[in-house]
PDB file of N, CA, C and O in Angstrom:
ATOM      1  N   UNK M 978       0.928  -1.582   0.146  1.00  0.00           N
ATOM      2  CA  UNK M 978      -0.106   0.048  -0.011  1.00  0.00           C
ATOM      3  C   UNK M 978       0.676   1.271  -0.009  1.00  0.00           C
ATOM      4  O   UNK M 978       2.124   1.282   0.835  1.00  0.00           O
ATOM      5  N   UNK M 979       0.588   2.186  -0.917  1.00  0.00           N
ATOM      6  CA  UNK M 979       1.597   3.552  -1.151  1.00  0.00           C
ATOM      7  C   UNK M 979       1.287   4.391   0.249  1.00  0.00           C
ATOM      8  O   UNK M 979       0.378   4.389   0.846  1.00  0.00           O
ATOM      9  N   UNK M 980       2.202   4.892   0.509  1.00  0.00           N
ATOM     10  CA  UNK M 980       2.305   5.923   1.718  1.00  0.00           C
ATOM     11  C   UNK M 980       1.864   7.378   1.341  1.00  0.00           C
ATOM     12  O   UNK M 980       1.792   7.860   0.079  1.00  0.00           O
ATOM     13  N   UNK M 981       0.921   7.735   2.460  1.00  0.00           N
ATOM     14  CA  UNK M 981       0.547   9.108   1.746  1.00  0.00           C
ATOM     15  C   UNK M 981       1.396  10.092   1.987  1.00  0.00           C
ATOM     16  O   UNK M 981       2.418  10.119   2.868  1.00  0.00           O
ATOM     17  N   UNK M 982       1.391  11.025   1.492  1.00  0.00           N
ATOM     18  CA  UNK M 982       2.101  12.388   1.469  1.00  0.00           C
ATOM     19  C   UNK M 982       2.026  13.311   2.501  1.00  0.00           C
ATOM     20  O   UNK M 982       1.162  13.556   2.815  1.00  0.00           O
ATOM     21  N   UNK M 983       3.095  13.350   3.105  1.00  0.00           N
ATOM     22  CA  UNK M 983       2.944  14.536   4.331  1.00  0.00           C
ATOM     23  C   UNK M 983       2.863  15.819   3.644  1.00  0.00           C
ATOM     24  O   UNK M 983       3.647  16.110   3.035  1.00  0.00           O
ATOM     25  N   UNK M 984       1.874  16.663   3.946  1.00  0.00           N
ATOM     26  CA  UNK M 984       1.877  17.936   3.762  1.00  0.00           C
ATOM     27  C   UNK M 984       2.808  18.600   4.848  1.00  0.00           C
ATOM     28  O   UNK M 984       2.743  18.098   5.761  1.00  0.00           O
ATOM     29  N   UNK M 985       3.569  20.034   3.951  1.00  0.00           N
ATOM     30  CA  UNK M 985       4.463  20.892   4.877  1.00  0.00           C
ATOM     31  C   UNK M 985       3.262  21.961   5.053  1.00  0.00           C
ATOM     32  O   UNK M 985       3.039  22.620   4.004  1.00  0.00           O
ATOM     33  N   UNK M 986       3.413  22.322   6.019  1.00  0.00           N
ATOM     34  CA  UNK M 986       2.579  23.552   6.839  1.00  0.00           C
ATOM     35  C   UNK M 986       3.220  24.534   6.507  1.00  0.00           C
ATOM     36  O   UNK M 986       4.691  24.747   6.357  1.00  0.00           O
ATOM     37  N   UNK M 987       2.469  25.836   6.322  1.00  0.00           N
ATOM     38  CA  UNK M 987       2.803  26.930   5.919  1.00  0.00           C
ATOM     39  C   UNK M 987       3.691  27.745   7.201  1.00  0.00           C
ATOM     40  O   UNK M 987       2.999  27.650   8.062  1.00  0.00           O
ATOM     41  N   UNK M 988       4.510  28.119   7.033  1.00  0.00           N
ATOM     42  CA  UNK M 988       5.317  28.864   8.552  1.00  0.00           C
ATOM     43  C   UNK M 988       5.241  30.199   8.487  1.00  0.00           C
ATOM     44  O   UNK M 988       5.512  31.128   9.595  1.00  0.00           O
ATOM     45  N   UNK M 989       4.214  30.893   7.676  1.00  0.00           N
ATOM     46  CA  UNK M 989       3.830  32.093   7.858  1.00  0.00           C
ATOM     47  C   UNK M 989       2.402  32.675   8.468  1.00  0.00           C
ATOM     48  O   UNK M 989       1.551  33.387   7.856  1.00  0.00           O
ATOM     49  N   UNK M 990       2.569  32.025   9.468  1.00  0.00           N
ATOM     50  CA  UNK M 990       1.012  32.052   9.814  1.00  0.00           C
ATOM     51  C   UNK M 990       1.291  33.436  10.915  1.00  0.00           C
ATOM     52  O   UNK M 990       2.197  33.167  11.730  1.00  0.00           O
ATOM     53  N   UNK M 991       0.408  34.315  11.261  1.00  0.00           N
ATOM     54  CA  UNK M 991       0.228  35.088  12.241  1.00  0.00           C
ATOM     55  C   UNK M 991      -0.635  35.408  12.844  1.00  0.00           C
ATOM     56  O   UNK M 991      -2.070  35.084  12.550  1.00  0.00           O
ATOM     57  N   UNK M 992      -0.733  35.218  14.173  1.00  0.00           N
ATOM     58  CA  UNK M 992      -1.647  35.338  15.484  1.00  0.00           C
ATOM     59  C   UNK M 992      -2.540  36.549  15.463  1.00  0.00           C
ATOM     60  O   UNK M 992      -2.161  37.399  14.864  1.00  0.00           O
ATOM     61  N   UNK M 993      -4.169  36.339  15.269  1.00  0.00           N
ATOM     62  CA  UNK M 993      -4.929  38.003  15.250  1.00  0.00           C
ATOM     63  C   UNK M 993      -4.451  38.582  16.325  1.00  0.00           C
ATOM     64  O   UNK M 993      -3.781  38.137  17.605  1.00  0.00           O
ATOM     65  N   UNK M 994      -4.715  39.701  16.146  1.00  0.00           N
ATOM     66  CA  UNK M 994      -3.971  41.064  16.969  1.00  0.00           C
ATOM     67  C   UNK M 994      -4.864  40.761  18.259  1.00  0.00           C
ATOM     68  O   UNK M 994      -6.200  40.301  18.397  1.00  0.00           O
ATOM     69  N   UNK M 995      -4.545  40.765  19.452  1.00  0.00           N
ATOM     70  CA  UNK M 995      -4.758  40.868  20.665  1.00  0.00           C
ATOM     71  C   UNK M 995      -5.891  42.320  20.842  1.00  0.00           C
ATOM     72  O   UNK M 995      -5.333  43.164  21.039  1.00  0.00           O
ATOM     73  N   UNK M 996      -7.290  41.922  21.340  1.00  0.00           N
ATOM     74  CA  UNK M 996      -8.070  42.880  21.755  1.00  0.00           C
ATOM     75  C   UNK M 996      -7.990  43.125  22.952  1.00  0.00           C
ATOM     76  O   UNK M 996      -8.169  42.012  23.445  1.00  0.00           O
ATOM     77  N   UNK M 997      -8.246  44.054  23.498  1.00  0.00           N
ATOM     78  CA  UNK M 997      -8.501  44.048  24.546  1.00  0.00           C
ATOM     79  C   UNK M 997      -9.828  43.888  25.121  1.00  0.00           C
ATOM     80  O   UNK M 997     -10.841  44.748  24.372  1.00  0.00           O
ATOM     81  N   UNK M 998     -10.401  43.342  26.326  1.00  0.00           N
ATOM     82  CA  UNK M 998     -11.933  43.311  26.560  1.00  0.00           C
ATOM     83  C   UNK M 998     -12.574  44.688  26.771  1.00  0.00           C
ATOM     84  O   UNK M 998     -11.979  45.404  27.348  1.00  0.00           O
ATOM     85  N   UNK M 999     -13.599  44.731  26.428  1.00  0.00           N
ATOM     86  CA  UNK M 999     -14.304  46.127  26.644  1.00  0.00           C
ATOM     87  C   UNK M 999     -14.978  45.573  27.958  1.00  0.00           C
ATOM     88  O   UNK M 999     -15.648  44.745  27.835  1.00  0.00           O
ATOM     89  N   UNK M1000     -15.205  46.836  28.452  1.00  0.00           N
ATOM     90  CA  UNK M1000     -15.911  46.592  29.979  1.00  0.00           C
ATOM     91  C   UNK M1000     -17.340  46.977  30.081  1.00  0.00           C
ATOM     92  O   UNK M1000     -17.456  47.846  29.321  1.00  0.00           O
ATOM     93  N   UNK M1001     -18.113  46.301  30.034  1.00  0.00           N
ATOM     94  CA  UNK M1001     -19.925  46.267  30.094  1.00  0.00           C
ATOM     95  C   UNK M1001     -20.278  47.114  31.482  1.00  0.00           C
ATOM     96  O   UNK M1001     -20.027  46.424  32.313  1.00  0.00           O
ATOM     97  N   UNK M1002     -20.945  48.056  31.287  1.00  0.00           N
ATOM     98  CA  UNK M1002     -20.901  48.672  32.390  1.00  0.00           C
ATOM     99  C   UNK M1002     -22.413  48.009  32.465  1.00  0.00           C
ATOM    100  O   UNK M1002     -23.173  48.419  31.775  1.00  0.00           O
ATOM    101  N   UNK M1003     -22.959  47.513  33.577  1.00  0.00           N
ATOM    102  CA  UNK M1003     -24.080  47.556  33.909  1.00  0.00           C
ATOM    103  C   UNK M1003     -24.662  48.349  34.814  1.00  0.00           C
ATOM    104  O   UNK M1003     -24.292  48.625  35.896  1.00  0.00           O
ATOM    105  N   UNK M1004     -25.809  48.965  34.362  1.00  0.00           N
ATOM    106  CA  UNK M1004     -26.340  50.242  34.976  1.00  0.00           C
ATOM    107  C   UNK M1004     -27.255  49.427  36.461  1.00  0.00           C
ATOM    108  O   UNK M1004     -27.317  48.680  36.547  1.00  0.00           O
ATOM    109  N   UNK M1005     -26.927  50.039  37.462  1.00  0.00           N
ATOM    110  CA  UNK M1005     -27.289  49.882  38.843  1.00  0.00           C
ATOM    111  C   UNK M1005     -28.687  49.937  38.719  1.00  0.00           C
ATOM    112  O   UNK M1005     -29.220  51.398  38.786  1.00  0.00           O
ATOM    113  N   UNK M1006     -29.506  49.008  39.040  1.00  0.00           N
ATOM    114  CA  UNK M1006     -30.676  49.084  39.326  1.00  0.00           C
ATOM    115  C   UNK M1006     -31.302  48.730  40.810  1.00  0.00           C
ATOM    116  O   UNK M1006     -31.915  47.748  40.975  1.00  0.00           O
ATOM    117  N   UNK M1007     -31.129  49.394  41.716  1.00  0.00           N
ATOM    118  CA  UNK M1007     -31.243  49.121  43.232  1.00  0.00           C
ATOM    119  C   UNK M1007     -32.471  49.341  43.723  1.00  0.00           C
ATOM    120  O   UNK M1007     -33.073  48.840  44.897  1.00  0.00           O
ATOM    121  N   UNK M1008     -33.387  49.917  42.777  1.00  0.00           N
ATOM    122  CA  UNK M1008     -34.910  49.866  42.741  1.00  0.00           C
ATOM    123  C   UNK M1008     -35.850  48.679  42.790  1.00  0.00           C
ATOM    124  O   UNK M1008     -36.664  48.594  43.290  1.00  0.00           O
ATOM    125  N   UNK M1009     -35.107  47.742  42.116  1.00  0.00           N
ATOM    126  CA  UNK M1009     -35.725  46.409  41.403  1.00  0.00           C
ATOM    127  C   UNK M1009     -36.186  45.471  42.443  1.00  0.00           C
ATOM    128  O   UNK M1009     -37.134  45.097  42.429  1.00  0.00           O
ATOM    129  N   UNK M1010     -35.223  45.215  43.042  1.00  0.00           N
ATOM    130  CA  UNK M1010     -35.284  44.364  44.318  1.00  0.00           C
ATOM    131  C   UNK M1010     -36.594  44.845  45.459  1.00  0.00           C
ATOM    132  O   UNK M1010     -37.270  43.767  45.812  1.00  0.00           O
ATOM    133  N   UNK M1011     -36.192  46.175  45.872  1.00  0.00           N
ATOM    134  CA  UNK M1011     -36.989  46.418  46.879  1.00  0.00           C
ATOM    135  C   UNK M1011     -38.562  46.688  46.234  1.00  0.00           C
ATOM    136  O   UNK M1011     -40.015  45.716  46.877  1.00  0.00           O
ATOM    137  N   UNK M1012     -38.959  46.913  44.883  1.00  0.00           N
ATOM    138  CA  UNK M1012     -40.458  46.957  44.630  1.00  0.00           C
ATOM    139  C   UNK M1012     -40.771  45.491  44.248  1.00  0.00           C
ATOM    140  O   UNK M1012     -41.991  45.259  44.717  1.00  0.00           O
ATOM    141  N   UNK M1013     -39.796  44.556  43.878  1.00  0.00           N
ATOM    142  CA  UNK M1013     -40.266  43.516  43.596  1.00  0.00           C
ATOM    143  C   UNK M1013     -40.834  42.409  44.752  1.00  0.00           C
ATOM    144  O   UNK M1013     -41.917  42.151  44.756  1.00  0.00           O
ATOM    145  N   UNK M1014     -40.139  42.748  45.441  1.00  0.00           N
ATOM    146  CA  UNK M1014     -40.494  42.097  47.087  1.00  0.00           C
ATOM    147  C   UNK M1014     -41.872  42.770  47.675  1.00  0.00           C
ATOM    148  O   UNK M1014     -42.620  42.219  47.923  1.00  0.00           O
ATOM    149  N   UNK M1015     -41.650  44.294  47.690  1.00  0.00           N
ATOM    150  CA  UNK M1015     -43.043  44.949  47.948  1.00  0.00           C
ATOM    151  C   UNK M1015     -44.150  44.138  47.127  1.00  0.00           C
ATOM    152  O   UNK M1015     -45.387  44.007  47.552  1.00  0.00           O
ATOM    153  N   UNK M1016     -43.965  44.059  45.920  1.00  0.00           N
ATOM    154  CA  UNK M1016     -45.095  43.681  45.046  1.00  0.00           C
ATOM    155  C   UNK M1016     -45.269  42.050  45.606  1.00  0.00           C
ATOM    156  O   UNK M1016     -46.702  41.739  45.512  1.00  0.00           O
ATOM    157  N   UNK M1017     -44.771  41.293  45.910  1.00  0.00           N
ATOM    158  CA  UNK M1017     -44.823  40.129  46.169  1.00  0.00           C
ATOM    159  C   UNK M1017     -45.872  39.986  47.645  1.00  0.00           C
ATOM    160  O   UNK M1017     -46.827  39.528  47.448  1.00  0.00           O
ATOM    161  N   UNK M1018     -44.972  40.662  48.462  1.00  0.00           N
ATOM    162  CA  UNK M1018     -45.885  41.002  49.939  1.00  0.00           C
ATOM    163  C   UNK M1018     -47.046  41.749  49.780  1.00  0.00           C
ATOM    164  O   UNK M1018     -47.933  41.024  50.521  1.00  0.00           O
ATOM    165  N   UNK M1019     -47.473  42.443  49.177  1.00  0.00           N
ATOM    166  CA  UNK M1019     -48.469  43.200  49.351  1.00  0.00           C
ATOM    167  C   UNK M1019     -49.451  42.294  48.492  1.00  0.00           C
ATOM    168  O   UNK M1019     -50.889  42.075  48.969  1.00  0.00           O
ATOM    169  N   UNK M1020     -49.234  41.482  47.371  1.00  0.00           N
ATOM    170  CA  UNK M1020     -50.357  40.399  46.608  1.00  0.00           C
ATOM    171  C   UNK M1020     -50.454  39.037  47.820  1.00  0.00           C
ATOM    172  O   UNK M1020     -51.570  38.680  47.612  1.00  0.00           O
ATOM    173  N   UNK M1021     -49.373  38.978  48.389  1.00  0.00           N
ATOM    174  CA  UNK M1021     -49.705  37.592  49.305  1.00  0.00           C
ATOM    175  C   UNK M1021     -50.306  38.164  50.275  1.00  0.00           C
ATOM    176  O   UNK M1021     -51.593  37.400  50.722  1.00  0.00           O
ATOM    177  N   UNK M1022     -50.129  39.612  51.202  1.00  0.00           N
ATOM    178  CA  UNK M1022     -51.019  39.932  51.848  1.00  0.00           C
ATOM    179  C   UNK M1022     -52.332  40.284  51.545  1.00  0.00           C
ATOM    180  O   UNK M1022     -53.378  40.010  52.116  1.00  0.00           O
ATOM    181  N   UNK M1023     -52.527  40.541  50.655  1.00  0.00           N
ATOM    182  CA  UNK M1023     -54.064  40.585  49.868  1.00  0.00           C
ATOM    183  C   UNK M1023     -54.872  39.505  49.545  1.00  0.00           C
ATOM    184  O   UNK M1023     -56.044  39.750  50.580  1.00  0.00           O
ATOM    185  N   UNK M1024     -54.415  38.455  49.287  1.00  0.00           N
ATOM    186  CA  UNK M1024     -55.043  37.196  49.411  1.00  0.00           C
ATOM    187  C   UNK M1024     -55.046  36.523  50.835  1.00  0.00           C
ATOM    188  O   UNK M1024     -56.387  35.947  51.168  1.00  0.00           O
ATOM    189  N   UNK M1025     -54.186  36.974  51.753  1.00  0.00           N
ATOM    190  CA  UNK M1025     -54.335  36.253  52.870  1.00  0.00           C
ATOM    191  C   UNK M1025     -55.698  36.888  53.781  1.00  0.00           C
ATOM    192  O   UNK M1025     -56.321  36.315  54.503  1.00  0.00           O
ATOM    193  N   UNK M1026     -55.352  38.623  53.823  1.00  0.00           N
ATOM    194  CA  UNK M1026     -56.365  39.380  54.310  1.00  0.00           C
ATOM    195  C   UNK M1026     -57.782  39.057  53.962  1.00  0.00           C
ATOM    196  O   UNK M1026     -58.610  38.663  54.547  1.00  0.00           O
ATOM    197  N   UNK M1027     -57.925  38.571  52.722  1.00  0.00           N
ATOM    198  CA  UNK M1027     -59.381  38.240  51.964  1.00  0.00           C
ATOM    199  C   UNK M1027     -59.273  36.909  52.613  1.00  0.00           C
ATOM    200  O   UNK M1027     -60.756  36.999  52.947  1.00  0.00           O
ATOM    201  N   UNK M1028     -58.951  35.718  52.905  1.00  0.00           N
ATOM    202  CA  UNK M1028     -59.469  35.003  53.419  1.00  0.00           C
ATOM    203  C   UNK M1028     -59.755  34.569  54.892  1.00  0.00           C
ATOM    204  O   UNK M1028     -60.606  33.978  55.311  1.00  0.00           O
ATOM    205  N   UNK M1029     -59.004  35.232  55.742  1.00  0.00           N
ATOM    206  CA  UNK M1029     -58.924  35.397  57.076  1.00  0.00           C
ATOM    207  C   UNK M1029     -60.115  36.311  57.488  1.00  0.00           C
ATOM    208  O   UNK M1029     -60.848  35.825  58.420  1.00  0.00           O
ATOM    209  N   UNK M1030     -60.695  37.115  56.466  1.00  0.00           N
ATOM    210  CA  UNK M1030     -61.666  38.133  57.112  1.00  0.00           C
ATOM    211  C   UNK M1030     -62.983  37.474  56.154  1.00  0.00           C
ATOM    212  O   UNK M1030     -64.101  38.067  56.289  1.00  0.00           O
ATOM    213  N   UNK M1031     -63.077  36.466  55.873  1.00  0.00           N
ATOM    214  CA  UNK M1031     -63.998  35.496  54.966  1.00  0.00           C
ATOM    215  C   UNK M1031     -64.836  36.655  53.950  1.00  0.00           C
ATOM    216  O   UNK M1031     -65.815  36.486  53.561  1.00  0.00           O
ATOM    217  N   UNK M1032     -63.571  37.359  53.107  1.00  0.00           N
ATOM    218  CA  UNK M1032     -64.183  38.094  52.288  1.00  0.00           C
ATOM    219  C   UNK M1032     -64.698  39.292  52.294  1.00  0.00           C
ATOM    220  O   UNK M1032     -65.288  39.884  51.305  1.00  0.00           O
ATOM    221  N   UNK M1033     -64.844  40.042  53.524  1.00  0.00           N
ATOM    222  CA  UNK M1033     -65.350  41.175  54.214  1.00  0.00           C
ATOM    223  C   UNK M1033     -64.194  42.511  53.726  1.00  0.00           C
ATOM    224  O   UNK M1033     -64.445  43.435  53.457  1.00  0.00           O
ATOM    225  N   UNK M1034     -62.745  41.626  53.668  1.00  0.00           N
ATOM    226  CA  UNK M1034     -61.901  43.012  53.207  1.00  0.00           C
ATOM    227  C   UNK M1034     -61.018  42.001  52.098  1.00  0.00           C
ATOM    228  O   UNK M1034     -60.767  40.770  52.138  1.00  0.00           O
ATOM    229  N   UNK M1035     -59.856  42.623  51.521  1.00  0.00           N
ATOM    230  CA  UNK M1035     -59.746  44.440  51.651  1.00  0.00           C
ATOM    231  C   UNK M1035     -60.879  45.206  50.863  1.00  0.00           C
ATOM    232  O   UNK M1035     -60.903  46.407  51.371  1.00  0.00           O
ATOM    233  N   UNK M1036     -61.256  44.820  49.985  1.00  0.00           N
ATOM    234  CA  UNK M1036     -62.427  45.738  48.928  1.00  0.00           C
ATOM    235  C   UNK M1036     -63.585  44.481  49.086  1.00  0.00           C
ATOM    236  O   UNK M1036     -63.729  43.614  48.268  1.00  0.00           O
ATOM    237  N   UNK M1037     -64.690  44.900  49.939  1.00  0.00           N
ATOM    238  CA  UNK M1037     -65.501  43.889  50.095  1.00  0.00           C
ATOM    239  C   UNK M1037     -66.635  44.132  48.484  1.00  0.00           C
ATOM    240  O   UNK M1037     -67.168  42.926  48.591  1.00  0.00           O
ATOM    241  N   UNK M1038     -66.764  44.960  47.924  1.00  0.00           N
ATOM    242  CA  UNK M1038     -67.580  44.934  46.926  1.00  0.00           C
ATOM    243  C   UNK M1038     -66.793  44.138  45.524  1.00  0.00           C
ATOM    244  O   UNK M1038     -67.599  43.318  44.620  1.00  0.00           O
ATOM    245  N   UNK M1039     -65.912  43.639  45.613  1.00  0.00           N
ATOM    246  CA  UNK M1039     -64.981  43.029  44.301  1.00  0.00           C
ATOM    247  C   UNK M1039     -65.062  41.433  45.010  1.00  0.00           C
ATOM    248  O   UNK M1039     -64.812  40.945  43.919  1.00  0.00           O
ATOM    249  N   UNK M1040     -65.828  41.261  45.997  1.00  0.00           N
ATOM    250  CA  UNK M1040     -65.838  39.700  46.185  1.00  0.00           C
ATOM    251  C   UNK M1040     -64.793  38.859  46.104  1.00  0.00           C
ATOM    252  O   UNK M1040     -63.724  39.160  46.430  1.00  0.00           O
ATOM    253  N   UNK M1041     -64.824  37.614  45.052  1.00  0.00           N
ATOM    254  CA  UNK M1041     -64.153  36.686  44.750  1.00  0.00           C
ATOM    255  C   UNK M1041     -63.087  37.533  44.013  1.00  0.00           C
ATOM    256  O   UNK M1041     -61.647  36.859  43.632  1.00  0.00           O
ATOM    257  N   UNK M1042     -63.027  38.646  43.351  1.00  0.00           N
ATOM    258  CA  UNK M1042     -62.092  39.185  42.320  1.00  0.00           C
ATOM    259  C   UNK M1042     -61.061  39.705  43.426  1.00  0.00           C
ATOM    260  O   UNK M1042     -59.675  40.232  42.562  1.00  0.00           O
ATOM    261  N   UNK M1043     -61.085  39.799  44.570  1.00  0.00           N
ATOM    262  CA  UNK M1043     -60.105  40.245  45.366  1.00  0.00           C
ATOM    263  C   UNK M1043     -58.907  39.194  44.995  1.00  0.00           C
ATOM    264  O   UNK M1043     -57.821  39.593  44.921  1.00  0.00           O
ATOM    265  N   UNK M1044     -59.188  37.613  44.709  1.00  0.00           N
ATOM    266  CA  UNK M1044     -57.854  37.170  44.747  1.00  0.00           C
ATOM    267  C   UNK M1044     -56.640  37.453  43.437  1.00  0.00           C
ATOM    268  O   UNK M1044     -56.037  37.270  43.397  1.00  0.00           O
ATOM    269  N   UNK M1045     -58.023  37.701  42.301  1.00  0.00           N
ATOM    270  CA  UNK M1045     -57.497  38.097  41.086  1.00  0.00           C
ATOM    271  C   UNK M1045     -56.191  39.414  41.419  1.00  0.00           C
ATOM    272  O   UNK M1045     -55.196  39.610  40.930  1.00  0.00           O
ATOM    273  N   UNK M1046     -57.096  40.161  42.308  1.00  0.00           N
ATOM    274  CA  UNK M1046     -56.034  41.395  42.501  1.00  0.00           C
ATOM    275  C   UNK M1046     -55.162  40.846  43.291  1.00  0.00           C
ATOM    276  O   UNK M1046     -53.734  41.525  42.806  1.00  0.00           O
ATOM    277  N   UNK M1047     -55.168  39.999  44.101  1.00  0.00           N
ATOM    278  CA  UNK M1047     -53.875  39.934  44.689  1.00  0.00           C
ATOM    279  C   UNK M1047     -52.583  39.434  43.889  1.00  0.00           C
ATOM    280  O   UNK M1047     -51.220  39.055  44.285  1.00  0.00           O
ATOM    281  N   UNK M1048     -53.144  37.930  42.733  1.00  0.00           N
ATOM    282  CA  UNK M1048     -52.502  37.341  42.029  1.00  0.00           C
ATOM    283  C   UNK M1048     -51.593  38.727  40.844  1.00  0.00           C
ATOM    284  O   UNK M1048     -50.476  38.384  40.478  1.00  0.00           O
ATOM    285  N   UNK M1049     -52.413  39.521  40.820  1.00  0.00           N
ATOM    286  CA  UNK M1049     -52.006  40.640  40.055  1.00  0.00           C
ATOM    287  C   UNK M1049     -50.974  41.369  40.680  1.00  0.00           C
ATOM    288  O   UNK M1049     -50.225  41.772  39.811  1.00  0.00           O
ATOM    289  N   UNK M1050     -50.720  41.539  41.887  1.00  0.00           N
ATOM    290  CA  UNK M1050     -49.768  42.032  42.612  1.00  0.00           C
ATOM    291  C   UNK M1050     -48.593  41.264  42.301  1.00  0.00           C
ATOM    292  O   UNK M1050     -47.196  41.373  41.871  1.00  0.00           O
ATOM    293  N   UNK M1051     -48.637  39.805  42.539  1.00  0.00           N
ATOM    294  CA  UNK M1051     -47.762  38.805  42.560  1.00  0.00           C
ATOM    295  C   UNK M1051     -46.906  38.831  40.979  1.00  0.00           C
ATOM    296  O   UNK M1051     -46.145  38.973  41.047  1.00  0.00           O
ATOM    297  N   UNK M1052     -48.193  38.745  40.073  1.00  0.00           N
ATOM    298  CA  UNK M1052     -47.737  38.819  38.688  1.00  0.00           C
ATOM    299  C   UNK M1052     -46.810  40.029  38.213  1.00  0.00           C
ATOM    300  O   UNK M1052     -45.666  39.978  37.689  1.00  0.00           O
ATOM    301  N   UNK M1053     -47.240  41.347  39.139  1.00  0.00           N
ATOM    302  CA  UNK M1053     -46.590  42.246  38.637  1.00  0.00           C
ATOM    303  C   UNK M1053     -45.016  42.221  39.099  1.00  0.00           C
ATOM    304  O   UNK M1053     -44.436  42.827  38.472  1.00  0.00           O
ATOM    305  N   UNK M1054     -44.986  41.623  40.692  1.00  0.00           N
ATOM    306  CA  UNK M1054     -43.547  41.424  41.014  1.00  0.00           C
ATOM    307  C   UNK M1054     -42.376  40.624  39.839  1.00  0.00           C
ATOM    308  O   UNK M1054     -41.643  40.784  39.829  1.00  0.00           O
ATOM    309  N   UNK M1055     -43.136  39.493  39.242  1.00  0.00           N
ATOM    310  CA  UNK M1055     -42.329  38.754  38.488  1.00  0.00           C
ATOM    311  C   UNK M1055     -42.129  39.506  37.114  1.00  0.00           C
ATOM    312  O   UNK M1055     -40.943  39.454  36.494  1.00  0.00           O
ATOM    313  N   UNK M1056     -43.119  40.381  36.839  1.00  0.00           N
ATOM    314  CA  UNK M1056     -42.904  41.076  35.709  1.00  0.00           C
ATOM    315  C   UNK M1056     -41.724  42.404  35.740  1.00  0.00           C
ATOM    316  O   UNK M1056     -40.745  42.887  35.215  1.00  0.00           O
ATOM    317  N   UNK M1057     -41.464  43.063  37.285  1.00  0.00           N
ATOM    318  CA  UNK M1057     -40.106  43.840  37.505  1.00  0.00           C
ATOM    319  C   UNK M1057     -39.224  43.024  37.632  1.00  0.00           C
ATOM    320  O   UNK M1057     -37.847  43.391  37.588  1.00  0.00           O
ATOM    321  N   UNK M1058     -39.433  41.730  38.136  1.00  0.00           N
ATOM    322  CA  UNK M1058     -38.010  40.990  38.618  1.00  0.00           C
ATOM    323  C   UNK M1058     -37.285  40.516  37.022  1.00  0.00           C
ATOM    324  O   UNK M1058     -35.882  40.267  37.111  1.00  0.00           O
ATOM    325  N   UNK M1059     -37.913  40.752  35.996  1.00  0.00           N
ATOM    326  CA  UNK M1059     -37.010  40.682  34.742  1.00  0.00           C
ATOM    327  C   UNK M1059     -36.377  42.127  34.647  1.00  0.00           C
ATOM    328  O   UNK M1059     -35.590  41.941  33.640  1.00  0.00           O
ATOM    329  N   UNK M1060     -36.373  42.798  35.000  1.00  0.00           N
ATOM    330  CA  UNK M1060     -35.696  43.714  35.430  1.00  0.00           C
ATOM    331  C   UNK M1060     -34.160  44.053  35.948  1.00  0.00           C
ATOM    332  O   UNK M1060     -33.135  44.769  35.496  1.00  0.00           O
ATOM    333  N   UNK M1061     -33.988  42.986  36.786  1.00  0.00           N
ATOM    334  CA  UNK M1061     -33.185  42.949  37.672  1.00  0.00           C
ATOM    335  C   UNK M1061     -31.864  42.176  36.960  1.00  0.00           C
ATOM    336  O   UNK M1061     -32.057  41.358  36.429  1.00  0.00           O
ATOM    337  N   UNK M1062     -30.588  42.719  37.419  1.00  0.00           N
ATOM    338  CA  UNK M1062     -29.368  42.529  36.181  1.00  0.00           C
ATOM    339  C   UNK M1062     -28.241  42.108  37.586  1.00  0.00           C
ATOM    340  O   UNK M1062     -28.475  42.460  38.689  1.00  0.00           O
TER     341      UNK M1062
END
């Protein structure tokens, strides 16, 4: 069986120029965590108060829609959490 030819590599390789890493400055969003936690806690408290008071509080005319309001606050907290870096 014949031997395969050995290829000669070119010696004229030049490595790519080294680029300095650019610093990415993340803006400080210190308001996100407190607002997110506040929304979670307000939503949780709204639902707990609704169940503990047998539907008389926080807003009696809303009836069972108070649960939707509580979950709305919690959903808003998750929405705010997408801004956290």
